[in-house]
């Protein structure tokens, strides 16, 4: 069965940032970290630990984006970053198997409450896929746990580059055999959308005001005139005429 484009937009496929846009990484990582911290450092707040781990995310990817390091999958970067965070908090001598298991926290994240229903609605009319910096196995595990109904797994490992490198977006459109303007990136992050727009993709901003916890200060509004600006993914599906 052919996937028809929406007559009012010309969009044929929607791709999604995942961490923060589709799934709640902070709560999930903190939940998994709490079990580890109870054994090794019960005085450390699990959410603070999750935030510290996440702060290592972009600098680690920048080593790859800059060309200073060859591409390695995000699971590898997460594991290296975890070791740095353990050292930062003074946690020493944790068994390697426990560190490996904690690194899988990113594979066991829960979706935002609107995500699964909205993705199923959008899937009726459009190709849907992740466009994440997460590697393929990570995305598969998250999808299975959260029941995310992707048509394909796309993103950094497929093109061996990290967002916001331009070719992550442009090569994804090529993989799907559509024009950049026929591909819409959905993200809760203005910088991700700006990079996608620069190579011709359509854009949709979804508000996730607690991605970084109750004191979040970033991405609390659309900073440009994106093609769609919505409060949640069900609003996007409704605007596109996707039935409940």
PDB file of N, CA, C and O in Angstrom, residues 15 65 131-133 154-175 183 192 196 199 201:
ATOM      1  N   UNK A  15      10.214  11.978  10.862  1.00  0.00           N
ATOM      2  CA  UNK A  15      11.268  11.356  11.658  1.00  0.00           C
ATOM      3  C   UNK A  15      11.385  12.130  12.967  1.00  0.00           C
ATOM      4  O   UNK A  15      11.137  13.337  13.011  1.00  0.00           O
ATOM      5  N   UNK A  65      31.977  14.462  15.673  1.00  0.00           N
ATOM      6  CA  UNK A  65      31.550  15.448  14.668  1.00  0.00           C
ATOM      7  C   UNK A  65      32.724  16.261  14.146  1.00  0.00           C
ATOM      8  O   UNK A  65      32.768  16.610  12.974  1.00  0.00           O
ATOM      9  N   UNK A 131      14.932   9.526  14.207  1.00  0.00           N
ATOM     10  CA  UNK A 131      16.166  10.118  13.677  1.00  0.00           C
ATOM     11  C   UNK A 131      16.957  10.557  14.902  1.00  0.00           C
ATOM     12  O   UNK A 131      16.967  11.719  15.294  1.00  0.00           O
ATOM     13  N   UNK A 132      17.581   9.580  15.516  1.00  0.00           N
ATOM     14  CA  UNK A 132      18.199   9.753  16.821  1.00  0.00           C
ATOM     15  C   UNK A 132      19.703   9.576  16.735  1.00  0.00           C
ATOM     16  O   UNK A 132      20.214   8.881  15.852  1.00  0.00           O
ATOM     17  N   UNK A 133      20.398  10.158  17.696  1.00  0.00           N
ATOM     18  CA  UNK A 133      21.817   9.863  17.844  1.00  0.00           C
ATOM     19  C   UNK A 133      22.044   8.493  18.469  1.00  0.00           C
ATOM     20  O   UNK A 133      23.169   8.000  18.498  1.00  0.00           O
ATOM     21  N   UNK A 154      16.157   4.651  11.795  1.00  0.00           N
ATOM     22  CA  UNK A 154      17.100   5.517  11.104  1.00  0.00           C
ATOM     23  C   UNK A 154      17.829   6.380  12.127  1.00  0.00           C
ATOM     24  O   UNK A 154      17.446   6.424  13.291  1.00  0.00           O
ATOM     25  N   UNK A 155      18.878   7.046  11.688  1.00  0.00           N
ATOM     26  CA  UNK A 155      19.591   7.924  12.591  1.00  0.00           C
ATOM     27  C   UNK A 155      21.092   7.823  12.448  1.00  0.00           C
ATOM     28  O   UNK A 155      21.620   7.439  11.397  1.00  0.00           O
ATOM     29  N   UNK A 156      21.792   8.147  13.539  1.00  0.00           N
ATOM     30  CA  UNK A 156      23.232   8.346  13.491  1.00  0.00           C
ATOM     31  C   UNK A 156      23.998   7.126  13.002  1.00  0.00           C
ATOM     32  O   UNK A 156      24.895   7.247  12.166  1.00  0.00           O
ATOM     33  N   UNK A 157      23.661   5.949  13.518  1.00  0.00           N
ATOM     34  CA  UNK A 157      24.459   4.783  13.138  1.00  0.00           C
ATOM     35  C   UNK A 157      24.260   4.417  11.676  1.00  0.00           C
ATOM     36  O   UNK A 157      25.170   3.872  11.038  1.00  0.00           O
ATOM     37  N   UNK A 158      23.109   4.723  11.125  1.00  0.00           N
ATOM     38  CA  UNK A 158      22.846   4.417   9.716  1.00  0.00           C
ATOM     39  C   UNK A 158      23.767   5.237   8.810  1.00  0.00           C
ATOM     40  O   UNK A 158      24.324   4.716   7.833  1.00  0.00           O
ATOM     41  N   UNK A 159      23.943   6.502   9.120  1.00  0.00           N
ATOM     42  CA  UNK A 159      24.792   7.372   8.289  1.00  0.00           C
ATOM     43  C   UNK A 159      26.177   7.585   8.898  1.00  0.00           C
ATOM     44  O   UNK A 159      27.017   8.248   8.290  1.00  0.00           O
ATOM     45  N   UNK A 160      26.407   7.036  10.096  1.00  0.00           N
ATOM     46  CA  UNK A 160      27.692   7.109  10.788  1.00  0.00           C
ATOM     47  C   UNK A 160      28.132   8.561  10.992  1.00  0.00           C
ATOM     48  O   UNK A 160      29.265   8.959  10.690  1.00  0.00           O
ATOM     49  N   UNK A 161      27.202   9.326  11.518  1.00  0.00           N
ATOM     50  CA  UNK A 161      27.464  10.718  11.882  1.00  0.00           C
ATOM     51  C   UNK A 161      26.428  11.119  12.925  1.00  0.00           C
ATOM     52  O   UNK A 161      25.343  10.535  13.000  1.00  0.00           O
ATOM     53  N   UNK A 162      26.773  12.120  13.717  1.00  0.00           N
ATOM     54  CA  UNK A 162      25.880  12.578  14.782  1.00  0.00           C
ATOM     55  C   UNK A 162      25.220  13.900  14.428  1.00  0.00           C
ATOM     56  O   UNK A 162      25.854  14.798  13.867  1.00  0.00           O
ATOM     57  N   UNK A 163      23.937  14.012  14.765  1.00  0.00           N
ATOM     58  CA  UNK A 163      23.287  15.312  14.685  1.00  0.00           C
ATOM     59  C   UNK A 163      24.044  16.293  15.572  1.00  0.00           C
ATOM     60  O   UNK A 163      24.576  15.907  16.602  1.00  0.00           O
ATOM     61  N   UNK A 164      24.088  17.574  15.166  1.00  0.00           N
ATOM     62  CA  UNK A 164      23.416  18.173  14.013  1.00  0.00           C
ATOM     63  C   UNK A 164      24.258  18.242  12.738  1.00  0.00           C
ATOM     64  O   UNK A 164      24.129  19.214  11.978  1.00  0.00           O
ATOM     65  N   UNK A 165      25.091  17.260  12.478  1.00  0.00           N
ATOM     66  CA  UNK A 165      25.815  17.234  11.202  1.00  0.00           C
ATOM     67  C   UNK A 165      24.810  17.210  10.055  1.00  0.00           C
ATOM     68  O   UNK A 165      23.859  16.413  10.074  1.00  0.00           O
ATOM     69  N   UNK A 166      24.974  18.039   9.037  1.00  0.00           N
ATOM     70  CA  UNK A 166      23.963  18.146   7.978  1.00  0.00           C
ATOM     71  C   UNK A 166      23.624  16.824   7.305  1.00  0.00           C
ATOM     72  O   UNK A 166      22.464  16.580   6.955  1.00  0.00           O
ATOM     73  N   UNK A 167      24.606  15.950   7.124  1.00  0.00           N
ATOM     74  CA  UNK A 167      24.313  14.757   6.349  1.00  0.00           C
ATOM     75  C   UNK A 167      23.424  13.764   7.085  1.00  0.00           C
ATOM     76  O   UNK A 167      22.812  12.901   6.453  1.00  0.00           O
ATOM     77  N   UNK A 168      23.292  13.895   8.406  1.00  0.00           N
ATOM     78  CA  UNK A 168      22.336  13.040   9.114  1.00  0.00           C
ATOM     79  C   UNK A 168      20.935  13.268   8.557  1.00  0.00           C
ATOM     80  O   UNK A 168      20.171  12.326   8.328  1.00  0.00           O
ATOM     81  N   UNK A 169      20.606  14.518   8.293  1.00  0.00           N
ATOM     82  CA  UNK A 169      19.277  14.868   7.796  1.00  0.00           C
ATOM     83  C   UNK A 169      19.156  14.602   6.294  1.00  0.00           C
ATOM     84  O   UNK A 169      18.188  13.987   5.844  1.00  0.00           O
ATOM     85  N   UNK A 170      20.137  15.067   5.529  1.00  0.00           N
ATOM     86  CA  UNK A 170      20.034  14.952   4.074  1.00  0.00           C
ATOM     87  C   UNK A 170      20.097  13.495   3.625  1.00  0.00           C
ATOM     88  O   UNK A 170      19.354  13.082   2.722  1.00  0.00           O
ATOM     89  N   UNK A 171      20.970  12.698   4.244  1.00  0.00           N
ATOM     90  CA  UNK A 171      21.078  11.300   3.835  1.00  0.00           C
ATOM     91  C   UNK A 171      19.857  10.490   4.271  1.00  0.00           C
ATOM     92  O   UNK A 171      19.510   9.503   3.626  1.00  0.00           O
ATOM     93  N   UNK A 172      19.202  10.916   5.329  1.00  0.00           N
ATOM     94  CA  UNK A 172      17.970  10.235   5.729  1.00  0.00           C
ATOM     95  C   UNK A 172      16.881  10.424   4.684  1.00  0.00           C
ATOM     96  O   UNK A 172      16.158   9.480   4.337  1.00  0.00           O
ATOM     97  N   UNK A 173      16.759  11.632   4.146  1.00  0.00           N
ATOM     98  CA  UNK A 173      15.805  11.852   3.059  1.00  0.00           C
ATOM     99  C   UNK A 173      16.148  10.992   1.852  1.00  0.00           C
ATOM    100  O   UNK A 173      15.267  10.387   1.222  1.00  0.00           O
ATOM    101  N   UNK A 174      17.435  10.892   1.537  1.00  0.00           N
ATOM    102  CA  UNK A 174      17.866  10.071   0.407  1.00  0.00           C
ATOM    103  C   UNK A 174      17.546   8.599   0.646  1.00  0.00           C
ATOM    104  O   UNK A 174      17.086   7.900  -0.258  1.00  0.00           O
ATOM    105  N   UNK A 175      17.788   8.122   1.858  1.00  0.00           N
ATOM    106  CA  UNK A 175      17.479   6.729   2.190  1.00  0.00           C
ATOM    107  C   UNK A 175      15.997   6.437   1.975  1.00  0.00           C
ATOM    108  O   UNK A 175      15.622   5.355   1.488  1.00  0.00           O
ATOM    109  N   UNK A 183      10.273  15.443   4.008  1.00  0.00           N
ATOM    110  CA  UNK A 183      10.631  14.800   5.265  1.00  0.00           C
ATOM    111  C   UNK A 183      10.539  15.834   6.371  1.00  0.00           C
ATOM    112  O   UNK A 183      11.114  16.921   6.272  1.00  0.00           O
ATOM    113  N   UNK A 192      18.182  21.265  16.962  1.00  0.00           N
ATOM    114  CA  UNK A 192      18.009  20.121  16.072  1.00  0.00           C
ATOM    115  C   UNK A 192      17.168  20.535  14.864  1.00  0.00           C
ATOM    116  O   UNK A 192      17.506  20.248  13.704  1.00  0.00           O
ATOM    117  N   UNK A 196      18.100  20.815  10.755  1.00  0.00           N
ATOM    118  CA  UNK A 196      17.295  20.132   9.737  1.00  0.00           C
ATOM    119  C   UNK A 196      16.780  21.118   8.686  1.00  0.00           C
ATOM    120  O   UNK A 196      16.796  20.836   7.485  1.00  0.00           O
ATOM    121  N   UNK A 199      19.096  22.174   5.744  1.00  0.00           N
ATOM    122  CA  UNK A 199      19.264  21.285   4.586  1.00  0.00           C
ATOM    123  C   UNK A 199      17.931  21.019   3.894  1.00  0.00           C
ATOM    124  O   UNK A 199      17.848  20.133   3.038  1.00  0.00           O
ATOM    125  N   UNK A 201      14.719  20.302   5.251  1.00  0.00           N
ATOM    126  CA  UNK A 201      13.644  19.505   5.830  1.00  0.00           C
ATOM    127  C   UNK A 201      12.530  20.403   6.353  1.00  0.00           C
ATOM    128  O   UNK A 201      12.749  21.557   6.731  1.00  0.00           O
TER     129      UNK A 201
END
